[in-house]
Structures are given as structure tokens and as C-alpha cells.
């Protein structure tokens, strides 16, 4: 009976309206006669999962049958070419950002430095401050405007890419417009003097290149179309995003192995040996592309490969004249562990403050007009500029340029640098033969300031380092999260390097440890603070080792990062995980907690299923798609022949798993949506559907279950009337018959079938239905049409769609008794999106999605489990 649950029901079936008043709310829910907001067309979800599992349907099998060894080798060769192209393009993006950041920064500092030197004598320093403000506010304003064009370009992009690699589709995160706004915006925000870095956005840029380049199409460039049928799936796209993200790390730090480990550690929930080779090859291509062009442009020596990454830490080595000097000793490990503890505490404090700021922005800034975000960015830029100028003028110390500052290990030749460390010393507001230590840190690019802290000795007083650390800590915490592209790696490294140099100065001055190498302590401090903020271990260790070209630093860096992570994890999560949680993204951890094994699949699954029949009417499909937000639907048939074996009293017993009646009441909601006439469907044929009655076939009383299953083994799917809805005469047992599971059909597949009119009429056989090829099914990838936007006036709602050739007949499935840890490992390692729960006789009793495996959901179900006990 189609239409019950609406006003139409009373015209078709007056009897049901007369009995409605005498029924309980529970019975009304069972009969589908309640009006709820679920009847309305539902909005789309913000975050969807990626379809990493292959759909082994008939179109895919046709492709496999037509593929021989030569075609398979050609496909693999094309994939390697794409990986190489991604690495090269990512390196070129890094070259573009680095070139213009250097150009704008040098222009700004040259103008301001000459103005400061002139106004120091004439007493017009206010004019110098206004010039600096003019440069910085202009650059930051341009960066904010670019973020208004593409809001997802704000921030570092690492949380979004981490979500994507974890299997979550974030809207707009890998679009061409995003990488353009990201690359141009980050060069303006860095040149604008904000305490941000360009290395984080490089990871995002590489991921976008990896996602878009193999597709050979873009929404922003609709007129440019190439007939390139390869890689039209989330599986291939996600592999390329992994390679692009690794290439971004490699280009930023000159660390191809570190980039590969970053992609593995921080995101990808699916990994194999073949993917490892491709990601490493892509990272190498990005590193050498950037190195080749930067070395040629800066030194005029093409092919010399002297600049491996955007951030070079230089060469750490002691002076040949100082025989007692060592980079580090076993005694220093104790200090490194203490620095790791302090770095973890500082990182936890940073994350706590930034989380509070992010929540404040979400409540008070983001809901307001977009202009407010631009004003906030300008306010941060104004404050940062004034603090930098005033601190350099008032708080800086004028220190004597001694001869020792130009000899020994203080004049370390930095491999790949175009100028010596000492050439970046600033003499602002200081007399001749002296320099300003605070201005040397503030009035230089952040990379130059890091090199100063790593390779200069005795040039910064403890007071200067303390004040610089405090100011940089607070301002960088305030800056991260505003509406500009901004990285966090370099600010954290610089802040931690100042902390490390402060520790070295104190040890030399008050404990008398003259043998220690200050650059080592600066490096360990940078690692401690960065590890305390981002909580990375393996990949960050390798990145820092590759950036220093010093393998002997491996042990102290690893120990420091582990201690910093353990200390910080005691208080809160890493900064990227915090921002992911604030966005409500269902991110899956690496593994579940031990106590979660007290739960089974039946405890966490969703038992209220929205399903389709193997042969389903267009009217029913459109109704389901328009009134649900599900992205996959089980394909089932009703197991009427054995229903009496499973129905006892008020409980449905199947495979020794009991489901209370109250837990499946809302399955009637699905039946109600199936039966009611669609409000937006433009066909008058639906008005007469409740007049039709389809007789149900009585199941045989006594029939052997095994014999029945053997008979159905090779028979086609029954051609049921798909719009058959619960009749008012149906009992509770008839309403909730066991559902035999046949496969999964995706929303995108159903929409494609409707758009292309793949159906047949009642008078025809399902063999007359047109067939789509695999290329036609994936032609609209990755943006399939939305069911809300389709014009379905030409479709006959009585036509039937045979979904069996296009469904996945063999998806991964679990038993209701499966422990949660097994469910979690299967779901995460195989990159699944939907996991059906099927009992021993092939009936689907629930479905598990990403949301059912998040930490918060499992914790809630575990509390319910304890309450039940």
C-alpha cells in the first residue's frame, strides 16, 4: 500500500485512519503513521567516506576480461608516469612559492632597513614603522582575499589532507582553485611578516596536484576536457594524494624518505609495497626538481643540486681548532630528555591555547560576515608588526662584534646557502661595531633566524632569547587559525630553537659546561617543541635527520621526540588532531583500546536499514535517494520461506543474536518512505498506486532449509514487486522478515542508472534492460549528479531497474559476533566505507560505517554496555 502515512492514505484506506486513535505510539511507529522531520528531503552530509574497496560488478569484470598482460603493463606504466609528473609539478609549485617569497621579503626588508638606518639619526622611526605596516598589511590583506575565494585554503591544510588520507572526503580540499589560492596566499602571508611557514601548505599543495593531475579535468576549467579514462576511482585518487603529500614534505625539507614516512604515519589507512615505491619515487622527483631549479637560479650552476629543500638547516660541525668540542655526548642525553619533557609541556600549552582560540573563532567570528575574518587577519598583522618593531627597538641588546664571531664554528659554511650566516646580522638602533640581537631574529626571514640560532655562538643573551621565545610563542599561537594560508612547522622550529639556545646559554653560564655545542641544543629544542605541538615521531625524526645531513643526530632526535610526544599526550592531542575533532570529522585512529573488545559488531552496528530490492521501481529508488543521506544500500530479498523459524514472541532471534523490538522500530520509517508518495516527484501516476494490491505468496509450511538454499543457489534474483509496502493486515512478524543479503549498491551508481534511463517495463524481461560499461559508470567521477538537482519528469515511476549487474555482490562482511578490534582492523586496513553485518544464514542484520567506529561512538556504546551489565 503506497501512500500510507500521509493524507493520501485516508482516501485510499479509510479503515486505517479509523483505528489510528486507538493505537499506542509504538504501534503507530511500526505502522509508519507518524509525521516526523525525517519525511522531508534531507540535506547532504559535509563529510563522506572514500570508496577504497573495489566494486567487483559486471562492468568491472568486463574490463578485467578484456585486459591482457600488455594492457595491464601499459596501465602500470601510465601510473608511474603520473607519479613522476606529480613530483615534478609539486617541485615547481615549491619553486614558485620560494621565488616570490624571497622577492617580496627582500624588497620589504631593503626598504625598511634603509629607512631605519636613515631615521635612526633623524629621529623619524615612526615613518619606518608605517612603511613596514604598509607592506605587511597589504600582503596579509591579499592573502585573506584569496581565502575568501576558497575558504578551505586557510591554515596549513595538513588536517584536511590527513582526513583525506584517512578515508574522509573533505569538500573542496583537492580542487584546482584550492591549490592556486593556497600557493599564492601563503607567499603573501609569509612575506607579510606573519609568524607562519610555507612548508605546511606545500604538503597541501602537493596533495592537490596528486589528486587533480591524473584526472586531466577540473571544475574550474570545464572547457578543457581530455579523453583520459584511467584512474577514475577513489582508490587510485587516494594513492596519488598520498604521493603528492609526500612530495610536498620532500620539497619543503629536502627529505624524500621523511615525506614517504609522513604519508604513511600521518594519514594513509591503506598501504602496500607497491604504493611505497611510487610514493618514494614521487618524493625523489619533487626534491630533485626543486633542487635543480633553485640551484640554477640562485647560483647559476645548473645541475649542481646544492639546495635540496625550501628549509635547509646547514651543516653542523665543530671548529677544527677546538679539540674538546663534540656535537653531543652521552651526558647530553639526560639534558635532551629533560628538554623533551619541557617541549611536551610547552606543546600541550600551545595546543590548549590554540584550541580555545579556535572555539572562540567558531562561535564568534565564523558566523559573522566574511569581512570580519579579514579584519581579524589584519589585526593580527598589525599587532605582530608593532611588536616586532618595538621589541627590536626597545628590548634588543647592542652587542659587540668580537673577533670570535667571525671564526671557528661560528662561521660555519652553510651548504647550499647563498650567503654566510653573519651577513644576516642586523645593526638596527645600535652604534658602529655593534649589532642588535633581537632585530637579528625578528628582521630576518624565519629560515635565516633558524640558521642564526643553529650556527651562531655567543650572539644572543638569555634575556633576549627568553623574550623572543615568549613573544613568538604567543603570537604564533594567535596566528595559527586565522583566515590566511599558514604553516606551523617553521614557527614551531624557530620557537623551539630559541628555547634550545636558551638552555645552552644557561648551561654554559651557570653550570660551566663549556664543551657543549650550542647548535645541537638549538636543534634538540626545535625538535622538542615541534614534537610537543604536532606529536609526530617517525617521520619527523627522519625529516630532521635529512635536513641536517647528520646521521649521528638520529638517536637524540628520536629520544627527544618520543619523550615530547608522551608528555604532551598526557594532557591533550596534537594540534592537527585537535582541529580535526573541532570540525567533527570522523577520523579513525590506528587501533582501538583494549577494553573495546568487550563490544561485538552487533553492539555498534546500525540495525535500521534502508535497503533496495534486486529489481526496484524508479519511484521507489527516487523516494529513497531523496529522503535519505545514505551513500550505500544493501540489496536484499525477503526471506519469507523461513520467517517462522526466526520469529518467537516479541523478539527476532537470528543466529543466537537477539534484537529487541524497540531497536528496529525505525525500520518502519524506511518502509514508510518507500510507500508514501514523493512530494517532489512530478508524476500523477503515483496517485493511483495505493489502489493496487499485490498478493503475497504463502510460504510452505515444511521445507528443508538446506534444500531451499541449494535450489536458490544458481537461480536469478526474484523479480519482486519493489514498491510493495507493508499492508495494514501485516503482523509484526510479517513486517520484519529476515532479509537475505545479496550485495551493496552505491548512491552514485543508482543516480547514474537513473540519469541514463537504465530500466525495463513490467511487460519486459530484465534482460531487455540496457547495459552500461565501466567507463560509462565512472564518466561523471568524481562529481556525480545530485538526486535533488535531477529533472525526472521524463522517467516513468512504474519502470523497474535491475540493480544486480551494478552492485558489489561480494563486499567485505562480518558476523554479528565479531569483536570490535577485528571489525576496526578490517575496516581501516582495507579502506572500507560500508561493512555489512551478515549472520550465519546470509541475512543482513545491520551495517557498520566510519561513524560507528569513531572513538566517541565506541566510548558511548561501551558506557551503554556497562549500564546494561
PDB file of C-alpha atoms in Angstrom, residues 67 70 118 175 191 227 249 286 379 381 386 433 437 463 493 540 613 671 679 691 727 760:
ATOM      1  CA  UNK A  67      42.585  -6.772 -20.153  1.00  0.00           C
ATOM      2  CA  UNK A  70      50.142  -5.805 -22.242  1.00  0.00           C
ATOM      3  CA  UNK A 118      68.296  56.850   7.966  1.00  0.00           C
ATOM      4  CA  UNK A 175      40.327  21.345  -6.135  1.00  0.00           C
ATOM      5  CA  UNK A 191      56.034  37.931   3.041  1.00  0.00           C
ATOM      6  CA  UNK A 227      39.576  11.739 -23.045  1.00  0.00           C
ATOM      7  CA  UNK A 249      57.125  17.238   2.500  1.00  0.00           C
ATOM      8  CA  UNK A 286      59.896  16.606  -6.222  1.00  0.00           C
ATOM      9  CA  UNK A 379      44.526  42.923  13.394  1.00  0.00           C
ATOM     10  CA  UNK A 381      49.272  41.520  11.248  1.00  0.00           C
ATOM     11  CA  UNK A 386      54.180  46.650  16.068  1.00  0.00           C
ATOM     12  CA  UNK A 433      80.785  47.827  15.610  1.00  0.00           C
ATOM     13  CA  UNK A 437      70.462  40.625  18.734  1.00  0.00           C
ATOM     14  CA  UNK A 463      67.147  37.790  28.258  1.00  0.00           C
ATOM     15  CA  UNK A 493      61.076  25.126  14.833  1.00  0.00           C
ATOM     16  CA  UNK A 540      59.667  13.934  11.965  1.00  0.00           C
ATOM     17  CA  UNK A 613      15.384  -4.996  -3.921  1.00  0.00           C
ATOM     18  CA  UNK A 671       9.044   1.283   4.733  1.00  0.00           C
ATOM     19  CA  UNK A 679       6.254  15.240  -2.632  1.00  0.00           C
ATOM     20  CA  UNK A 691      -5.403   1.225  -5.115  1.00  0.00           C
ATOM     21  CA  UNK A 727      -0.090  -3.853   4.280  1.00  0.00           C
ATOM     22  CA  UNK A 760      12.736  -2.003 -18.174  1.00  0.00           C
TER      23      UNK A 760
END
